């Protein structure tokens, strides 16, 4: 299973490719044959973009829609290697589903964006993207640059020089392994300092009891330790 870190790295890496938004695709190369195929399959959605697609023939460009970019990455898209850029349809335990179904299969779905982590998907009705951190999302949309692009997550604020999309929900994909967030330098300092005190204090029975929940920590003593290390004032 792909990790959230790998998922984000791939989302950012392949955003740099030349892409165009085409309904029903997940990493198809832009060729005359593929243009005719998608316009035949989804004429109502794609015929109006036919001229734009045709202008990219022979330019090493790729077709995606919003959920297709996510599925393509999870199916192994790498920008080369097969008719779908290396992606194997419905592989890696990831089914062919639409954006609304995908958010419904996520865990930890929330409308509170203060707790979002990189690698989660962000969703609004009929549309989905990948949160990559720093208030940024990779999404495939016909708007603005028409294709895969980095935008600001409006729920977290604007980002200079980026277009902004405001989303409804976010959640963790069942096809991605989400790693624990790295601790800050302050958290790590406190952890290490307390660990040093525990191993050097004579009263180890007391700390064992604290860890087992039969005793509570001496808050005043702990505050003195933190103050000595200039962690709190």
PDB file of C-alpha atoms in Angstrom:
ATOM      1  CA  UNK A   1       0.000   0.000   0.000  1.00  0.00           C
ATOM      2  CA  UNK A   2       1.275   3.443  -0.907  1.00  0.00           C
ATOM      3  CA  UNK A   3       2.143   5.740   2.002  1.00  0.00           C
ATOM      4  CA  UNK A   4       0.699   9.222   2.356  1.00  0.00           C
ATOM      5  CA  UNK A   5       4.193  10.665   1.842  1.00  0.00           C
ATOM      6  CA  UNK A   6       4.637   8.749  -1.426  1.00  0.00           C
ATOM      7  CA  UNK A   7       1.136   9.690  -2.537  1.00  0.00           C
ATOM      8  CA  UNK A   8       1.818  13.386  -2.010  1.00  0.00           C
ATOM      9  CA  UNK A   9       5.210  13.155  -3.736  1.00  0.00           C
ATOM     10  CA  UNK A  10       3.622  11.547  -6.806  1.00  0.00           C
ATOM     11  CA  UNK A  11       0.800  14.087  -6.871  1.00  0.00           C
ATOM     12  CA  UNK A  12       3.335  16.922  -6.929  1.00  0.00           C
ATOM     13  CA  UNK A  13       5.714  15.225  -9.367  1.00  0.00           C
ATOM     14  CA  UNK A  14       3.128  14.503 -12.058  1.00  0.00           C
ATOM     15  CA  UNK A  15       1.454  17.877 -11.675  1.00  0.00           C
ATOM     16  CA  UNK A  16       4.483  19.148 -13.586  1.00  0.00           C
ATOM     17  CA  UNK A  17       3.480  17.196 -16.706  1.00  0.00           C
ATOM     18  CA  UNK A  18       1.461  18.799 -19.484  1.00  0.00           C
ATOM     19  CA  UNK A  19      -2.137  17.796 -18.772  1.00  0.00           C
ATOM     20  CA  UNK A  20      -5.681  18.606 -19.791  1.00  0.00           C
ATOM     21  CA  UNK A  21      -8.999  17.969 -18.096  1.00  0.00           C
ATOM     22  CA  UNK A  22     -10.986  15.269 -19.919  1.00  0.00           C
ATOM     23  CA  UNK A  23     -14.006  13.591 -18.351  1.00  0.00           C
ATOM     24  CA  UNK A  24     -13.620   9.831 -17.807  1.00  0.00           C
ATOM     25  CA  UNK A  25      -9.822   9.576 -18.098  1.00  0.00           C
ATOM     26  CA  UNK A  26      -7.080   8.611 -15.650  1.00  0.00           C
ATOM     27  CA  UNK A  27      -3.830   9.254 -17.487  1.00  0.00           C
ATOM     28  CA  UNK A  28      -4.518   8.655 -21.164  1.00  0.00           C
ATOM     29  CA  UNK A  29      -1.963  10.109 -23.586  1.00  0.00           C
ATOM     30  CA  UNK A  30      -3.420  12.843 -25.779  1.00  0.00           C
ATOM     31  CA  UNK A  31      -3.647  11.220 -29.190  1.00  0.00           C
ATOM     32  CA  UNK A  32      -6.124  11.648 -32.038  1.00  0.00           C
ATOM     33  CA  UNK A  33      -7.454   8.149 -31.409  1.00  0.00           C
ATOM     34  CA  UNK A  34      -7.989   8.795 -27.694  1.00  0.00           C
ATOM     35  CA  UNK A  35      -9.684  12.106 -28.397  1.00  0.00           C
ATOM     36  CA  UNK A  36     -12.194  10.387 -30.668  1.00  0.00           C
ATOM     37  CA  UNK A  37     -12.665   7.681 -28.043  1.00  0.00           C
ATOM     38  CA  UNK A  38     -13.486  10.031 -25.152  1.00  0.00           C
ATOM     39  CA  UNK A  39     -15.693  12.240 -27.293  1.00  0.00           C
ATOM     40  CA  UNK A  40     -17.631   9.166 -28.397  1.00  0.00           C
ATOM     41  CA  UNK A  41     -17.942   7.817 -24.838  1.00  0.00           C
ATOM     42  CA  UNK A  42     -18.873  11.104 -23.141  1.00  0.00           C
ATOM     43  CA  UNK A  43     -19.951  13.508 -25.901  1.00  0.00           C
ATOM     44  CA  UNK A  44     -21.855  15.852 -23.611  1.00  0.00           C
ATOM     45  CA  UNK A  45     -18.804  16.438 -21.423  1.00  0.00           C
ATOM     46  CA  UNK A  46     -15.923  16.245 -23.876  1.00  0.00           C
ATOM     47  CA  UNK A  47     -17.005  17.478 -27.328  1.00  0.00           C
ATOM     48  CA  UNK A  48     -16.860  21.089 -26.150  1.00  0.00           C
ATOM     49  CA  UNK A  49     -13.177  20.572 -25.263  1.00  0.00           C
ATOM     50  CA  UNK A  50     -12.247  18.712 -28.446  1.00  0.00           C
ATOM     51  CA  UNK A  51     -10.381  21.602 -30.056  1.00  0.00           C
ATOM     52  CA  UNK A  52      -8.346  22.150 -26.884  1.00  0.00           C
ATOM     53  CA  UNK A  53      -7.430  18.457 -26.773  1.00  0.00           C
ATOM     54  CA  UNK A  54      -6.441  18.412 -30.433  1.00  0.00           C
ATOM     55  CA  UNK A  55      -4.030  21.305 -29.876  1.00  0.00           C
ATOM     56  CA  UNK A  56      -2.031  19.033 -27.525  1.00  0.00           C
ATOM     57  CA  UNK A  57      -1.582  16.077 -29.884  1.00  0.00           C
ATOM     58  CA  UNK A  58       2.119  15.275 -30.260  1.00  0.00           C
ATOM     59  CA  UNK A  59       3.096  17.344 -27.191  1.00  0.00           C
ATOM     60  CA  UNK A  60       3.519  14.471 -24.689  1.00  0.00           C
ATOM     61  CA  UNK A  61       0.379  15.550 -22.846  1.00  0.00           C
ATOM     62  CA  UNK A  62      -1.984  13.530 -20.645  1.00  0.00           C
ATOM     63  CA  UNK A  63      -5.729  13.407 -20.013  1.00  0.00           C
ATOM     64  CA  UNK A  64      -7.263  13.240 -16.527  1.00  0.00           C
ATOM     65  CA  UNK A  65     -10.409  14.208 -14.713  1.00  0.00           C
ATOM     66  CA  UNK A  66     -10.441  15.053 -11.005  1.00  0.00           C
ATOM     67  CA  UNK A  67     -10.974  11.600  -9.512  1.00  0.00           C
ATOM     68  CA  UNK A  68      -9.115  10.090 -12.461  1.00  0.00           C
ATOM     69  CA  UNK A  69      -5.910  11.783 -11.332  1.00  0.00           C
ATOM     70  CA  UNK A  70      -6.241  10.184  -7.899  1.00  0.00           C
ATOM     71  CA  UNK A  71      -7.107   6.768  -9.323  1.00  0.00           C
ATOM     72  CA  UNK A  72      -4.316   7.029 -11.877  1.00  0.00           C
ATOM     73  CA  UNK A  73      -1.731   7.663  -9.155  1.00  0.00           C
ATOM     74  CA  UNK A  74      -3.060   4.786  -7.054  1.00  0.00           C
ATOM     75  CA  UNK A  75      -3.119   2.515 -10.110  1.00  0.00           C
ATOM     76  CA  UNK A  76       0.551   3.217 -10.818  1.00  0.00           C
ATOM     77  CA  UNK A  77       0.636   6.110 -13.294  1.00  0.00           C
ATOM     78  CA  UNK A  78       4.209   7.196 -14.002  1.00  0.00           C
ATOM     79  CA  UNK A  79       3.968   9.137 -17.240  1.00  0.00           C
ATOM     80  CA  UNK A  80       5.249   6.301 -19.435  1.00  0.00           C
ATOM     81  CA  UNK A  81       5.141   2.553 -19.880  1.00  0.00           C
ATOM     82  CA  UNK A  82       1.705   1.781 -21.314  1.00  0.00           C
ATOM     83  CA  UNK A  83      -1.335   3.242 -22.995  1.00  0.00           C
ATOM     84  CA  UNK A  84      -2.316   4.667 -19.594  1.00  0.00           C
ATOM     85  CA  UNK A  85       1.057   6.057 -18.560  1.00  0.00           C
ATOM     86  CA  UNK A  86       1.867   2.959 -16.531  1.00  0.00           C
ATOM     87  CA  UNK A  87      -1.466   2.826 -14.708  1.00  0.00           C
ATOM     88  CA  UNK A  88      -3.165  -0.566 -14.505  1.00  0.00           C
ATOM     89  CA  UNK A  89      -6.932  -0.160 -14.482  1.00  0.00           C
ATOM     90  CA  UNK A  90      -8.618  -0.991 -11.133  1.00  0.00           C
ATOM     91  CA  UNK A  91      -5.372  -2.373  -9.680  1.00  0.00           C
ATOM     92  CA  UNK A  92      -3.872  -2.265  -6.165  1.00  0.00           C
ATOM     93  CA  UNK A  93      -7.267  -2.880  -4.597  1.00  0.00           C
ATOM     94  CA  UNK A  94      -8.552   0.493  -5.813  1.00  0.00           C
ATOM     95  CA  UNK A  95     -11.907   0.307  -7.629  1.00  0.00           C
ATOM     96  CA  UNK A  96     -13.104   2.536 -10.437  1.00  0.00           C
ATOM     97  CA  UNK A  97     -15.344   4.927  -8.490  1.00  0.00           C
ATOM     98  CA  UNK A  98     -16.437   8.532  -8.821  1.00  0.00           C
ATOM     99  CA  UNK A  99     -15.550  11.466  -6.589  1.00  0.00           C
ATOM    100  CA  UNK A 100     -18.671  11.284  -4.434  1.00  0.00           C
ATOM    101  CA  UNK A 101     -18.249   7.558  -3.822  1.00  0.00           C
ATOM    102  CA  UNK A 102     -14.571   8.034  -3.001  1.00  0.00           C
ATOM    103  CA  UNK A 103     -15.190  10.496  -0.163  1.00  0.00           C
ATOM    104  CA  UNK A 104     -17.873   8.176   1.236  1.00  0.00           C
ATOM    105  CA  UNK A 105     -15.277   5.386   1.493  1.00  0.00           C
ATOM    106  CA  UNK A 106     -12.830   7.551   3.424  1.00  0.00           C
ATOM    107  CA  UNK A 107     -12.269   7.414   7.173  1.00  0.00           C
ATOM    108  CA  UNK A 108     -12.108  10.396   9.494  1.00  0.00           C
ATOM    109  CA  UNK A 109     -14.281  12.475   7.181  1.00  0.00           C
ATOM    110  CA  UNK A 110     -14.661  15.974   8.608  1.00  0.00           C
ATOM    111  CA  UNK A 111     -15.739  19.488   7.742  1.00  0.00           C
ATOM    112  CA  UNK A 112     -13.131  20.842  10.192  1.00  0.00           C
ATOM    113  CA  UNK A 113     -10.044  21.576   8.107  1.00  0.00           C
ATOM    114  CA  UNK A 114      -7.856  22.481  11.087  1.00  0.00           C
ATOM    115  CA  UNK A 115      -6.917  18.813  11.497  1.00  0.00           C
ATOM    116  CA  UNK A 116      -6.269  17.895   7.847  1.00  0.00           C
ATOM    117  CA  UNK A 117      -3.004  16.081   7.056  1.00  0.00           C
ATOM    118  CA  UNK A 118      -1.101  15.748   3.759  1.00  0.00           C
ATOM    119  CA  UNK A 119      -2.348  12.900   1.593  1.00  0.00           C
ATOM    120  CA  UNK A 120      -5.994  13.268   2.538  1.00  0.00           C
ATOM    121  CA  UNK A 121      -8.512  13.960  -0.190  1.00  0.00           C
ATOM    122  CA  UNK A 122     -10.573  17.133  -0.197  1.00  0.00           C
ATOM    123  CA  UNK A 123     -14.064  17.059  -1.648  1.00  0.00           C
ATOM    124  CA  UNK A 124     -17.032  19.095  -2.716  1.00  0.00           C
ATOM    125  CA  UNK A 125     -20.004  17.802  -4.656  1.00  0.00           C
ATOM    126  CA  UNK A 126     -18.765  16.177  -7.868  1.00  0.00           C
ATOM    127  CA  UNK A 127     -15.145  17.227  -7.397  1.00  0.00           C
ATOM    128  CA  UNK A 128     -12.124  15.945  -5.462  1.00  0.00           C
ATOM    129  CA  UNK A 129      -8.436  16.755  -4.962  1.00  0.00           C
ATOM    130  CA  UNK A 130      -5.365  15.823  -2.897  1.00  0.00           C
ATOM    131  CA  UNK A 131      -4.181  17.925   0.049  1.00  0.00           C
ATOM    132  CA  UNK A 132      -0.363  18.205  -0.111  1.00  0.00           C
ATOM    133  CA  UNK A 133       0.303  20.433   2.916  1.00  0.00           C
ATOM    134  CA  UNK A 134       1.074  24.132   3.379  1.00  0.00           C
ATOM    135  CA  UNK A 135      -2.544  25.053   2.559  1.00  0.00           C
ATOM    136  CA  UNK A 136      -2.141  23.565  -0.940  1.00  0.00           C
ATOM    137  CA  UNK A 137      -4.106  21.061  -3.010  1.00  0.00           C
ATOM    138  CA  UNK A 138      -3.372  19.243  -6.254  1.00  0.00           C
ATOM    139  CA  UNK A 139      -6.565  19.053  -8.276  1.00  0.00           C
ATOM    140  CA  UNK A 140      -7.509  18.405 -11.878  1.00  0.00           C
ATOM    141  CA  UNK A 141     -10.044  20.942 -13.087  1.00  0.00           C
ATOM    142  CA  UNK A 142     -11.078  22.539 -16.383  1.00  0.00           C
ATOM    143  CA  UNK A 143     -10.810  25.904 -14.649  1.00  0.00           C
ATOM    144  CA  UNK A 144      -7.843  28.276 -14.715  1.00  0.00           C
ATOM    145  CA  UNK A 145      -4.975  26.263 -16.273  1.00  0.00           C
ATOM    146  CA  UNK A 146      -7.285  23.450 -17.514  1.00  0.00           C
ATOM    147  CA  UNK A 147      -5.620  20.339 -16.118  1.00  0.00           C
ATOM    148  CA  UNK A 148      -3.744  19.104 -13.076  1.00  0.00           C
ATOM    149  CA  UNK A 149      -2.639  22.115 -11.034  1.00  0.00           C
ATOM    150  CA  UNK A 150      -1.722  23.251  -7.538  1.00  0.00           C
ATOM    151  CA  UNK A 151      -4.298  25.479  -5.868  1.00  0.00           C
ATOM    152  CA  UNK A 152      -4.895  26.962  -2.452  1.00  0.00           C
ATOM    153  CA  UNK A 153      -7.244  25.239  -0.017  1.00  0.00           C
ATOM    154  CA  UNK A 154      -9.642  28.092   0.670  1.00  0.00           C
ATOM    155  CA  UNK A 155     -10.716  26.532   3.952  1.00  0.00           C
ATOM    156  CA  UNK A 156      -7.227  27.268   5.299  1.00  0.00           C
ATOM    157  CA  UNK A 157      -6.680  30.639   3.656  1.00  0.00           C
ATOM    158  CA  UNK A 158      -5.314  32.059   0.439  1.00  0.00           C
ATOM    159  CA  UNK A 159      -1.813  31.387  -0.925  1.00  0.00           C
ATOM    160  CA  UNK A 160       0.014  34.035  -2.932  1.00  0.00           C
ATOM    161  CA  UNK A 161      -0.043  33.429  -6.720  1.00  0.00           C
ATOM    162  CA  UNK A 162      -2.372  30.406  -6.450  1.00  0.00           C
ATOM    163  CA  UNK A 163      -6.007  30.110  -7.441  1.00  0.00           C
ATOM    164  CA  UNK A 164      -8.308  29.065  -4.601  1.00  0.00           C
ATOM    165  CA  UNK A 165     -10.880  26.299  -4.205  1.00  0.00           C
ATOM    166  CA  UNK A 166     -13.014  26.002  -1.091  1.00  0.00           C
ATOM    167  CA  UNK A 167     -13.990  22.451  -0.195  1.00  0.00           C
ATOM    168  CA  UNK A 168     -16.754  20.820   1.845  1.00  0.00           C
ATOM    169  CA  UNK A 169     -15.071  17.823   3.494  1.00  0.00           C
ATOM    170  CA  UNK A 170     -11.786  15.967   3.765  1.00  0.00           C
ATOM    171  CA  UNK A 171     -10.902  12.390   4.685  1.00  0.00           C
ATOM    172  CA  UNK A 172      -8.336   9.583   4.605  1.00  0.00           C
ATOM    173  CA  UNK A 173      -8.396   7.157   1.696  1.00  0.00           C
ATOM    174  CA  UNK A 174      -8.594   3.445   2.562  1.00  0.00           C
ATOM    175  CA  UNK A 175      -5.994   2.799  -0.158  1.00  0.00           C
ATOM    176  CA  UNK A 176      -3.278   4.939   1.448  1.00  0.00           C
ATOM    177  CA  UNK A 177      -1.244   4.283   4.597  1.00  0.00           C
ATOM    178  CA  UNK A 178      -1.152   7.456   6.670  1.00  0.00           C
ATOM    179  CA  UNK A 179       2.012   7.863   8.708  1.00  0.00           C
ATOM    180  CA  UNK A 180       2.037   9.536  12.095  1.00  0.00           C
ATOM    181  CA  UNK A 181       2.909  13.209  11.904  1.00  0.00           C
ATOM    182  CA  UNK A 182       6.476  14.039  12.843  1.00  0.00           C
ATOM    183  CA  UNK A 183       6.885  15.749  16.192  1.00  0.00           C
ATOM    184  CA  UNK A 184       8.026  19.332  16.373  1.00  0.00           C
ATOM    185  CA  UNK A 185      11.465  20.192  17.725  1.00  0.00           C
ATOM    186  CA  UNK A 186       9.879  21.416  20.982  1.00  0.00           C
ATOM    187  CA  UNK A 187       7.849  18.219  21.410  1.00  0.00           C
ATOM    188  CA  UNK A 188      10.939  16.111  20.795  1.00  0.00           C
ATOM    189  CA  UNK A 189      12.977  18.165  23.290  1.00  0.00           C
ATOM    190  CA  UNK A 190      10.330  17.765  25.967  1.00  0.00           C
ATOM    191  CA  UNK A 191      10.024  14.022  25.316  1.00  0.00           C
ATOM    192  CA  UNK A 192      13.764  13.481  25.518  1.00  0.00           C
ATOM    193  CA  UNK A 193      14.133  15.650  28.600  1.00  0.00           C
ATOM    194  CA  UNK A 194      11.370  13.875  30.490  1.00  0.00           C
ATOM    195  CA  UNK A 195      12.776  10.497  29.471  1.00  0.00           C
ATOM    196  CA  UNK A 196      16.176  11.538  30.845  1.00  0.00           C
ATOM    197  CA  UNK A 197      14.581  12.572  34.152  1.00  0.00           C
ATOM    198  CA  UNK A 198      12.649   9.332  34.422  1.00  0.00           C
ATOM    199  CA  UNK A 199      15.777   7.227  33.981  1.00  0.00           C
ATOM    200  CA  UNK A 200      17.899   9.286  36.339  1.00  0.00           C
ATOM    201  CA  UNK A 201      15.403   9.915  39.161  1.00  0.00           C
ATOM    202  CA  UNK A 202      15.617   7.480  42.042  1.00  0.00           C
ATOM    203  CA  UNK A 203      11.859   7.173  42.364  1.00  0.00           C
ATOM    204  CA  UNK A 204      11.267   5.023  39.312  1.00  0.00           C
ATOM    205  CA  UNK A 205       8.404   3.234  41.010  1.00  0.00           C
ATOM    206  CA  UNK A 206       6.561   6.553  41.037  1.00  0.00           C
ATOM    207  CA  UNK A 207       7.000   7.014  37.270  1.00  0.00           C
ATOM    208  CA  UNK A 208       5.975   3.428  36.602  1.00  0.00           C
ATOM    209  CA  UNK A 209       2.784   4.118  38.527  1.00  0.00           C
ATOM    210  CA  UNK A 210       2.215   7.314  36.510  1.00  0.00           C
ATOM    211  CA  UNK A 211       2.571   5.432  33.252  1.00  0.00           C
ATOM    212  CA  UNK A 212       0.217   2.689  34.431  1.00  0.00           C
ATOM    213  CA  UNK A 213      -2.366   5.255  35.488  1.00  0.00           C
ATOM    214  CA  UNK A 214      -2.392   4.472  39.211  1.00  0.00           C
ATOM    215  CA  UNK A 215      -0.755   7.798  40.064  1.00  0.00           C
ATOM    216  CA  UNK A 216      -0.948  11.249  38.515  1.00  0.00           C
ATOM    217  CA  UNK A 217       2.069  13.272  37.528  1.00  0.00           C
ATOM    218  CA  UNK A 218       3.285  16.018  39.863  1.00  0.00           C
ATOM    219  CA  UNK A 219       2.375  19.001  37.686  1.00  0.00           C
ATOM    220  CA  UNK A 220       4.351  21.540  39.735  1.00  0.00           C
ATOM    221  CA  UNK A 221       7.491  19.438  39.458  1.00  0.00           C
ATOM    222  CA  UNK A 222       6.973  18.949  35.737  1.00  0.00           C
ATOM    223  CA  UNK A 223       6.526  22.704  35.219  1.00  0.00           C
ATOM    224  CA  UNK A 224       9.850  23.308  36.964  1.00  0.00           C
ATOM    225  CA  UNK A 225      11.572  20.929  34.552  1.00  0.00           C
ATOM    226  CA  UNK A 226      10.038  22.652  31.552  1.00  0.00           C
ATOM    227  CA  UNK A 227      10.978  26.070  32.943  1.00  0.00           C
ATOM    228  CA  UNK A 228      14.574  24.973  33.465  1.00  0.00           C
ATOM    229  CA  UNK A 229      14.729  23.979  29.808  1.00  0.00           C
ATOM    230  CA  UNK A 230      13.110  27.274  28.768  1.00  0.00           C
ATOM    231  CA  UNK A 231      10.185  25.427  27.212  1.00  0.00           C
ATOM    232  CA  UNK A 232       7.605  27.368  29.205  1.00  0.00           C
ATOM    233  CA  UNK A 233       7.784  30.614  31.173  1.00  0.00           C
TER     234      UNK A 233
END
